[in-house]
Amino acid sequence: MMRDNEILSRRVFLGTCAAGAALFTTRGLFAEQLALTPSRTEGPFYPDRLPLDTDNDLIIVNDGITPAVGEITHLTGRILSETGSPIRNATIEIWQCDANQVYLHTGDSDGKRDQQDKNFQGFGRFTTGSTGEYYFRTIKPVPYPGRPAPHIHIKVKKGGRELLTTQLNIAGHPGNEVDGVVLGGIGVFDRELLMAEFKPIKESKIGELAAHFDLILGRTPDESAFKPKSSSSR
Ligand SMILES: [Fe+2]
């Protein structure tokens, strides 16, 4: 099991490797630079019609009383600059298919109306405060035909600009070993940065899970030359 500070150290270590000899600061120390979160393809199913409810609780739609089907997961993390500063007023969006493998996109759901879980919101948003933290309640992602690796799609925006589009995967899931997007055009270090552990919450009597995933952006969005790290796999 890996604690948050261990995950952060791993990021620092990986970032240092990625920077090669790293940079010396004026104090003669190695600059601590976090490894940037790699971008991944948006895929075809960013919702073509956003739901009326776009809050950060994907388990309950509007005032519904029936929760979505699936393993309830509390997804938390921070949006940080490469030096570890929290990025405030960033909007993180997530979208994923429901437990029956249907996305909130007419290109997917039109032929699967009977299959779709109408109680799953499928998309949610959260805007960060001064700590850069975000929170979603959603389901543990499931594989679907063509994508053996379960994943949650993520987009980060600020001031109307898209800063990063990526995908979060489940650490240790066997589907990761045979999934074209997980494996394609990305090195082993970067691939590892997109893995999150889904751990049982001990106190939960209904088997809820917790996952933590920090997003590290290449430049603070206030810098005009901001450029997210690109990936060859689009
Ligand atoms: Fe997907």
CSV table of N, CA and C in Angstrom, one decimal, residues 5-136:
chain,number,residue,atom,x,y,z
A,5,ASN,N,2.4,10.6,0.6
A,5,ASN,CA,3.7,11.2,0.5
A,5,ASN,C,4.7,10.3,-0.2
A,6,GLU,N,4.4,9.0,-0.2
A,6,GLU,CA,5.2,8.0,-1.0
A,6,GLU,C,4.9,8.3,-2.5
A,7,ILE,N,3.7,8.5,-2.8
A,7,ILE,CA,3.3,8.7,-4.2
A,7,ILE,C,4.0,10.0,-4.7
A,8,LEU,N,4.0,11.0,-3.8
A,8,LEU,CA,4.6,12.3,-4.1
A,8,LEU,C,6.1,12.1,-4.4
A,9,SER,N,6.8,11.3,-3.5
A,9,SER,CA,8.2,11.1,-3.7
A,9,SER,C,8.5,10.4,-5.0
A,10,ARG,N,7.6,9.5,-5.3
A,10,ARG,CA,7.8,8.8,-6.6
A,10,ARG,C,7.7,9.7,-7.7
A,11,ARG,N,6.7,10.7,-7.6
A,11,ARG,CA,6.6,11.7,-8.7
A,11,ARG,C,7.8,12.5,-8.8
A,12,VAL,N,8.4,12.9,-7.6
A,12,VAL,CA,9.6,13.8,-7.6
A,12,VAL,C,10.7,13.0,-8.3
A,13,PHE,N,10.8,11.7,-7.9
A,13,PHE,CA,11.9,10.9,-8.4
A,13,PHE,C,11.8,10.7,-9.9
A,14,LEU,N,10.5,10.4,-10.3
A,14,LEU,CA,10.3,10.2,-11.8
A,14,LEU,C,10.6,11.5,-12.5
A,15,GLY,N,10.2,12.6,-11.9
A,15,GLY,CA,10.4,13.9,-12.5
A,15,GLY,C,11.9,14.2,-12.7
A,16,THR,N,12.6,13.9,-11.7
A,16,THR,CA,14.1,14.1,-11.7
A,16,THR,C,14.7,13.3,-12.8
A,17,CYS,N,14.2,12.0,-12.9
A,17,CYS,CA,14.7,11.2,-14.0
A,17,CYS,C,14.4,11.8,-15.4
A,18,ALA,N,13.2,12.2,-15.5
A,18,ALA,CA,12.7,12.8,-16.8
A,18,ALA,C,13.6,14.0,-17.2
A,19,ALA,N,14.0,14.7,-16.2
A,19,ALA,CA,14.7,15.9,-16.4
A,19,ALA,C,16.2,15.6,-16.6
A,20,GLY,N,16.6,14.4,-16.6
A,20,GLY,CA,18.0,14.0,-16.9
A,20,GLY,C,18.8,14.5,-15.7
A,21,ALA,N,19.8,15.3,-15.9
A,21,ALA,CA,20.7,15.8,-14.9
A,21,ALA,C,20.0,16.7,-13.9
A,22,ALA,N,18.7,17.1,-14.3
A,22,ALA,CA,18.0,18.0,-13.5
A,22,ALA,C,18.6,19.4,-13.5
A,23,LEU,N,18.0,20.3,-12.8
A,23,LEU,CA,18.5,21.7,-12.9
A,23,LEU,C,19.0,22.1,-11.5
A,24,PHE,N,20.1,22.8,-11.5
A,24,PHE,CA,20.6,23.3,-10.2
A,24,PHE,C,20.0,24.7,-9.9
A,25,THR,N,19.6,24.8,-8.7
A,25,THR,CA,19.1,26.1,-8.3
A,25,THR,C,20.2,27.0,-8.0
A,26,THR,N,20.0,28.3,-7.7
A,26,THR,CA,21.1,29.2,-7.3
A,26,THR,C,21.7,28.7,-6.0
A,27,ARG,N,20.9,28.0,-5.2
A,27,ARG,CA,21.5,27.5,-3.9
A,27,ARG,C,22.3,26.2,-4.1
A,28,GLY,N,22.4,25.8,-5.4
A,28,GLY,CA,23.2,24.6,-5.7
A,28,GLY,C,22.6,23.3,-5.3
A,29,LEU,N,21.3,23.3,-5.1
A,29,LEU,CA,20.5,22.1,-4.8
A,29,LEU,C,19.8,21.7,-6.1
A,30,PHE,N,19.4,20.4,-6.1
A,30,PHE,CA,18.6,19.9,-7.2
A,30,PHE,C,17.2,20.5,-7.1
A,31,ALA,N,16.7,21.0,-8.1
A,31,ALA,CA,15.4,21.6,-8.1
A,31,ALA,C,14.4,20.4,-8.0
A,32,GLU,N,13.4,20.6,-7.2
A,32,GLU,CA,12.4,19.5,-7.1
A,32,GLU,C,11.4,19.8,-8.2
A,33,GLN,N,11.2,18.9,-9.1
A,33,GLN,CA,10.2,19.1,-10.1
A,33,GLN,C,9.4,17.9,-10.2
A,34,LEU,N,8.1,18.1,-10.1
A,34,LEU,CA,7.2,16.9,-10.2
A,34,LEU,C,7.0,16.5,-11.6
A,35,ALA,N,6.9,15.2,-11.8
A,35,ALA,CA,6.7,14.6,-13.1
A,35,ALA,C,5.3,15.1,-13.6
A,36,LEU,N,5.3,15.6,-14.8
A,36,LEU,CA,4.0,16.1,-15.4
A,36,LEU,C,3.1,14.9,-15.7
A,37,THR,N,1.8,15.2,-15.5
A,37,THR,CA,0.8,14.2,-15.9
A,37,THR,C,0.7,14.1,-17.4
A,38,PRO,N,1.0,12.9,-18.0
A,38,PRO,CA,0.9,12.8,-19.4
A,38,PRO,C,-0.5,13.0,-20.0
A,39,SER,N,-0.6,13.5,-21.2
A,39,SER,CA,-1.9,13.7,-21.8
A,39,SER,C,-2.2,12.3,-22.5
A,40,ARG,N,-3.5,12.1,-22.7
A,40,ARG,CA,-4.0,10.9,-23.4
A,40,ARG,C,-5.1,11.4,-24.3
A,41,THR,N,-5.5,10.5,-25.2
A,41,THR,CA,-6.6,10.9,-26.1
A,41,THR,C,-7.9,11.2,-25.4
A,42,GLU,N,-8.7,12.1,-25.9
A,42,GLU,CA,-10.0,12.4,-25.4
A,42,GLU,C,-11.0,11.3,-25.6
A,43,GLY,N,-10.7,10.6,-26.7
A,43,GLY,CA,-11.7,9.5,-27.1
A,43,GLY,C,-12.9,10.1,-27.7
A,44,PRO,N,-13.8,9.2,-28.2
A,44,PRO,CA,-15.0,9.7,-28.9
A,44,PRO,C,-16.2,10.1,-28.1
A,45,PHE,N,-16.1,9.9,-26.7
A,45,PHE,CA,-17.4,10.0,-26.0
A,45,PHE,C,-17.4,11.1,-24.9
A,46,TYR,N,-16.7,12.2,-25.1
A,46,TYR,CA,-17.0,13.4,-24.3
A,46,TYR,C,-18.5,13.7,-24.5
A,47,PRO,N,-19.3,13.9,-23.5
A,47,PRO,CA,-20.7,14.0,-23.7
A,47,PRO,C,-21.1,15.0,-24.8
A,48,ASP,N,-21.9,14.5,-25.7
A,48,ASP,CA,-22.3,15.5,-26.8
A,48,ASP,C,-23.5,16.4,-26.3
A,49,ARG,N,-24.2,15.9,-25.2
A,49,ARG,CA,-25.1,16.8,-24.5
A,49,ARG,C,-24.9,16.7,-23.1
A,50,LEU,N,-24.5,17.8,-22.4
A,50,LEU,CA,-24.1,17.7,-21.0
A,50,LEU,C,-25.4,17.4,-20.2
A,51,PRO,N,-25.3,16.6,-19.2
A,51,PRO,CA,-26.5,16.4,-18.3
A,51,PRO,C,-26.9,17.6,-17.6
A,52,LEU,N,-28.2,17.7,-17.2
A,52,LEU,CA,-28.6,18.8,-16.4
A,52,LEU,C,-27.9,18.9,-15.1
A,53,ASP,N,-27.5,17.8,-14.6
A,53,ASP,CA,-26.8,17.8,-13.3
A,53,ASP,C,-25.3,17.5,-13.7
A,54,THR,N,-24.5,18.5,-13.4
A,54,THR,CA,-23.0,18.3,-13.7
A,54,THR,C,-22.2,18.4,-12.4
A,55,ASP,N,-22.8,18.1,-11.3
A,55,ASP,CA,-22.0,18.3,-10.0
A,55,ASP,C,-21.0,17.2,-9.9
A,56,ASN,N,-20.3,17.1,-8.7
A,56,ASN,CA,-19.2,16.2,-8.5
A,56,ASN,C,-19.7,14.8,-7.9
A,57,ASP,N,-21.0,14.7,-7.8
A,57,ASP,CA,-21.5,13.4,-7.3
A,57,ASP,C,-22.2,12.7,-8.5
A,58,LEU,N,-21.5,11.7,-9.0
A,58,LEU,CA,-22.0,11.0,-10.2
A,58,LEU,C,-22.9,9.8,-9.9
A,59,ILE,N,-23.0,9.6,-8.6
A,59,ILE,CA,-23.8,8.4,-8.1
A,59,ILE,C,-25.3,8.7,-8.1
A,60,ILE,N,-25.6,10.0,-7.8
A,60,ILE,CA,-27.0,10.4,-7.8
A,60,ILE,C,-27.3,11.5,-8.8
A,61,VAL,N,-28.3,11.4,-9.6
A,61,VAL,CA,-28.6,12.4,-10.6
A,61,VAL,C,-29.7,13.3,-10.1
A,62,ASN,N,-29.5,14.5,-10.1
A,62,ASN,CA,-30.4,15.5,-9.5
A,62,ASN,C,-30.9,15.1,-8.1
A,63,ASP,N,-32.2,15.0,-7.9
A,63,ASP,CA,-32.7,14.6,-6.6
A,63,ASP,C,-33.1,13.2,-6.5
A,64,GLY,N,-32.6,12.4,-7.4
A,64,GLY,CA,-32.9,11.0,-7.5
A,64,GLY,C,-32.7,10.3,-6.1
A,65,ILE,N,-33.4,9.2,-5.9
A,65,ILE,CA,-33.1,8.4,-4.7
A,65,ILE,C,-32.4,7.1,-5.0
A,66,THR,N,-32.4,6.7,-6.2
A,66,THR,CA,-31.8,5.4,-6.6
A,66,THR,C,-30.3,5.7,-7.0
A,67,PRO,N,-29.4,5.1,-6.3
A,67,PRO,CA,-28.0,5.4,-6.7
A,67,PRO,C,-27.6,4.6,-8.0
A,68,ALA,N,-26.5,5.0,-8.6
A,68,ALA,CA,-26.0,4.3,-9.8
A,68,ALA,C,-25.5,2.9,-9.3
A,69,VAL,N,-25.5,2.0,-10.3
A,69,VAL,CA,-25.0,0.7,-10.1
A,69,VAL,C,-23.4,0.8,-10.2
A,70,GLY,N,-22.8,0.0,-9.4
A,70,GLY,CA,-21.3,0.0,-9.5
A,70,GLY,C,-20.7,0.1,-8.1
A,71,GLU,N,-19.3,0.0,-8.1
A,71,GLU,CA,-18.6,0.1,-6.8
A,71,GLU,C,-18.3,1.6,-6.5
A,72,ILE,N,-18.9,2.1,-5.5
A,72,ILE,CA,-18.8,3.5,-5.2
A,72,ILE,C,-17.4,3.8,-4.8
A,73,THR,N,-16.9,4.9,-5.5
A,73,THR,CA,-15.5,5.3,-5.3
A,73,THR,C,-15.4,6.8,-5.0
A,74,HIS,N,-14.6,7.1,-4.0
A,74,HIS,CA,-14.4,8.5,-3.6
A,74,HIS,C,-13.0,8.9,-4.2
A,75,LEU,N,-13.1,9.7,-5.3
A,75,LEU,CA,-11.9,10.0,-6.0
A,75,LEU,C,-11.4,11.4,-5.6
A,76,THR,N,-10.2,11.5,-5.1
A,76,THR,CA,-9.7,12.8,-4.6
A,76,THR,C,-8.3,13.0,-5.3
A,77,GLY,N,-7.9,14.2,-5.2
A,77,GLY,CA,-6.6,14.6,-5.7
A,77,GLY,C,-6.3,16.1,-5.7
A,78,ARG,N,-5.2,16.5,-6.2
A,78,ARG,CA,-4.9,17.9,-6.3
A,78,ARG,C,-4.4,18.2,-7.7
A,79,ILE,N,-4.7,19.5,-8.0
A,79,ILE,CA,-4.1,20.0,-9.3
A,79,ILE,C,-3.0,20.9,-8.9
A,80,LEU,N,-1.8,20.6,-9.4
A,80,LEU,CA,-0.6,21.3,-9.0
A,80,LEU,C,0.3,21.7,-10.2
A,81,SER,N,1.1,22.7,-9.9
A,81,SER,CA,2.1,23.1,-10.9
A,81,SER,C,3.3,22.1,-10.8
A,82,GLU,N,4.2,22.2,-11.7
A,82,GLU,CA,5.3,21.2,-11.6
A,82,GLU,C,6.2,21.5,-10.4
A,83,THR,N,6.1,22.7,-9.8
A,83,THR,CA,6.8,22.9,-8.5
A,83,THR,C,6.0,22.6,-7.3
A,84,GLY,N,4.8,22.1,-7.5
A,84,GLY,CA,4.0,21.6,-6.4
A,84,GLY,C,3.0,22.7,-5.8
A,85,SER,N,2.9,23.8,-6.5
A,85,SER,CA,2.0,24.8,-6.1
A,85,SER,C,0.6,24.5,-6.5
A,86,PRO,N,-0.4,24.6,-5.6
A,86,PRO,CA,-1.8,24.3,-5.9
A,86,PRO,C,-2.3,25.2,-7.0
A,87,ILE,N,-3.1,24.7,-7.9
A,87,ILE,CA,-3.7,25.6,-8.9
A,87,ILE,C,-5.2,25.8,-8.5
A,88,ARG,N,-5.5,27.0,-8.2
A,88,ARG,CA,-6.9,27.3,-7.8
A,88,ARG,C,-7.7,27.7,-9.1
A,89,ASN,N,-9.0,27.6,-8.9
A,89,ASN,CA,-10.0,28.0,-10.0
A,89,ASN,C,-9.8,27.2,-11.2
A,90,ALA,N,-9.2,26.0,-11.1
A,90,ALA,CA,-9.2,25.1,-12.3
A,90,ALA,C,-10.4,24.2,-12.2
A,91,THR,N,-11.0,24.0,-13.3
A,91,THR,CA,-12.1,23.1,-13.4
A,91,THR,C,-11.7,21.8,-13.9
A,92,ILE,N,-12.0,20.7,-13.1
A,92,ILE,CA,-11.7,19.4,-13.6
A,92,ILE,C,-13.0,18.7,-14.0
A,93,GLU,N,-13.0,18.1,-15.1
A,93,GLU,CA,-14.2,17.4,-15.6
A,93,GLU,C,-13.8,15.9,-15.7
A,94,ILE,N,-14.7,15.0,-15.3
A,94,ILE,CA,-14.5,13.6,-15.5
A,94,ILE,C,-15.7,13.0,-16.3
A,95,TRP,N,-15.4,12.0,-17.1
A,95,TRP,CA,-16.5,11.3,-17.7
A,95,TRP,C,-16.1,9.8,-17.9
A,96,GLN,N,-17.1,8.9,-17.8
A,96,GLN,CA,-16.8,7.5,-17.9
A,96,GLN,C,-18.1,6.8,-18.2
A,97,CYS,N,-17.9,5.5,-18.7
A,97,CYS,CA,-19.2,4.8,-18.9
A,97,CYS,C,-19.7,4.2,-17.7
A,98,ASP,N,-21.0,3.9,-17.7
A,98,ASP,CA,-21.7,3.3,-16.5
A,98,ASP,C,-21.3,1.9,-16.3
A,99,ALA,N,-21.8,1.2,-15.3
A,99,ALA,CA,-21.5,-0.1,-15.0
A,99,ALA,C,-21.9,-1.1,-16.1
A,100,ASN,N,-22.8,-0.7,-16.9
A,100,ASN,CA,-23.2,-1.5,-18.1
A,100,ASN,C,-22.5,-1.1,-19.4
A,101,GLN,N,-21.5,-0.4,-19.3
A,101,GLN,CA,-20.6,0.0,-20.4
A,101,GLN,C,-21.1,1.0,-21.3
A,102,VAL,N,-22.0,1.8,-20.9
A,102,VAL,CA,-22.7,2.8,-21.8
A,102,VAL,C,-22.2,4.3,-21.4
A,103,TYR,N,-21.7,5.0,-22.4
A,103,TYR,CA,-21.3,6.4,-22.2
A,103,TYR,C,-22.5,7.3,-22.3
A,104,LEU,N,-22.4,8.5,-21.7
A,104,LEU,CA,-23.4,9.6,-21.9
A,104,LEU,C,-23.1,10.3,-23.2
A,105,HIS,N,-23.3,9.6,-24.3
A,105,HIS,CA,-23.0,10.2,-25.6
A,105,HIS,C,-23.9,9.4,-26.5
A,106,THR,N,-24.7,10.2,-27.3
A,106,THR,CA,-25.7,9.5,-28.2
A,106,THR,C,-25.0,8.5,-29.2
A,107,GLY,N,-23.8,8.8,-29.5
A,107,GLY,CA,-23.1,7.8,-30.4
A,107,GLY,C,-22.9,6.5,-29.8
A,108,ASP,N,-23.0,6.4,-28.4
A,108,ASP,CA,-22.8,5.2,-27.7
A,108,ASP,C,-24.2,4.7,-27.2
A,109,SER,N,-24.9,5.6,-26.6
A,109,SER,CA,-26.2,5.3,-25.9
A,109,SER,C,-27.4,5.0,-26.8
A,110,ASP,N,-27.4,5.6,-28.0
A,110,ASP,CA,-28.6,5.4,-28.9
A,110,ASP,C,-29.0,4.0,-29.1
A,111,GLY,N,-28.0,3.1,-29.3
A,111,GLY,CA,-28.3,1.7,-29.5
A,111,GLY,C,-28.4,0.9,-28.2
A,112,LYS,N,-28.3,1.5,-27.1
A,112,LYS,CA,-28.2,0.8,-25.8
A,112,LYS,C,-29.1,1.3,-24.7
A,113,ARG,N,-30.3,1.9,-25.2
A,113,ARG,CA,-31.2,2.5,-24.2
A,113,ARG,C,-31.6,1.5,-23.1
A,114,ASP,N,-31.8,0.3,-23.4
A,114,ASP,CA,-32.3,-0.7,-22.4
A,114,ASP,C,-31.1,-1.0,-21.4
A,115,GLN,N,-29.9,-0.9,-21.9
A,115,GLN,CA,-28.8,-1.3,-21.1
A,115,GLN,C,-28.3,-0.2,-20.2
A,116,GLN,N,-28.5,1.1,-20.6
A,116,GLN,CA,-28.0,2.2,-19.9
A,116,GLN,C,-28.5,2.3,-18.4
A,117,ASP,N,-27.6,2.7,-17.5
A,117,ASP,CA,-27.9,2.9,-16.1
A,117,ASP,C,-28.4,4.4,-16.0
A,118,LYS,N,-29.7,4.6,-16.0
A,118,LYS,CA,-30.2,6.0,-16.0
A,118,LYS,C,-29.9,6.8,-14.7
A,119,ASN,N,-29.4,6.0,-13.7
A,119,ASN,CA,-29.1,6.7,-12.4
A,119,ASN,C,-27.6,7.1,-12.3
A,120,PHE,N,-26.9,6.8,-13.4
A,120,PHE,CA,-25.4,7.2,-13.4
A,120,PHE,C,-25.3,8.5,-14.1
A,121,GLN,N,-24.7,9.5,-13.5
A,121,GLN,CA,-24.6,10.8,-14.1
A,121,GLN,C,-23.6,10.8,-15.3
A,122,GLY,N,-22.6,10.0,-15.3
A,122,GLY,CA,-21.7,9.8,-16.4
A,122,GLY,C,-20.7,10.9,-16.7
A,123,PHE,N,-20.9,12.1,-16.0
A,123,PHE,CA,-20.0,13.3,-16.2
A,123,PHE,C,-20.1,14.1,-15.0
A,124,GLY,N,-19.1,14.7,-14.6
A,124,GLY,CA,-19.1,15.7,-13.4
A,124,GLY,C,-18.0,16.7,-13.5
A,125,ARG,N,-18.2,17.7,-12.7
A,125,ARG,CA,-17.2,18.9,-12.7
A,125,ARG,C,-16.9,19.3,-11.3
A,126,PHE,N,-15.7,19.8,-11.1
A,126,PHE,CA,-15.4,20.3,-9.8
A,126,PHE,C,-14.4,21.5,-10.0
A,127,THR,N,-14.6,22.6,-9.3
A,127,THR,CA,-13.6,23.7,-9.5
A,127,THR,C,-12.8,23.8,-8.2
A,128,THR,N,-11.5,23.9,-8.4
A,128,THR,CA,-10.6,23.9,-7.2
A,128,THR,C,-10.6,25.2,-6.4
A,129,GLY,N,-10.3,25.1,-5.1
A,129,GLY,CA,-10.1,26.3,-4.3
A,129,GLY,C,-8.6,26.5,-4.1
A,130,SER,N,-8.2,27.2,-3.1
A,130,SER,CA,-6.8,27.6,-2.9
A,130,SER,C,-5.9,26.4,-2.6
A,131,THR,N,-6.4,25.2,-2.2
A,131,THR,CA,-5.6,24.1,-2.0
A,131,THR,C,-5.3,23.3,-3.3
A,132,GLY,N,-6.1,23.6,-4.3
A,132,GLY,CA,-6.0,22.8,-5.6
A,132,GLY,C,-6.6,21.4,-5.5
A,133,GLU,N,-7.3,21.1,-4.4
A,133,GLU,CA,-7.9,19.8,-4.2
A,133,GLU,C,-9.2,19.6,-5.0
A,134,TYR,N,-9.5,18.4,-5.4
A,134,TYR,CA,-10.8,18.1,-6.0
A,134,TYR,C,-11.4,16.9,-5.4
A,135,TYR,N,-12.7,16.7,-5.6
A,135,TYR,CA,-13.3,15.5,-5.0
A,135,TYR,C,-14.5,15.1,-5.9
A,136,PHE,N,-14.6,13.8,-6.2
A,136,PHE,CA,-15.8,13.2,-6.9
A,136,PHE,C,-16.2,12.0,-6.2
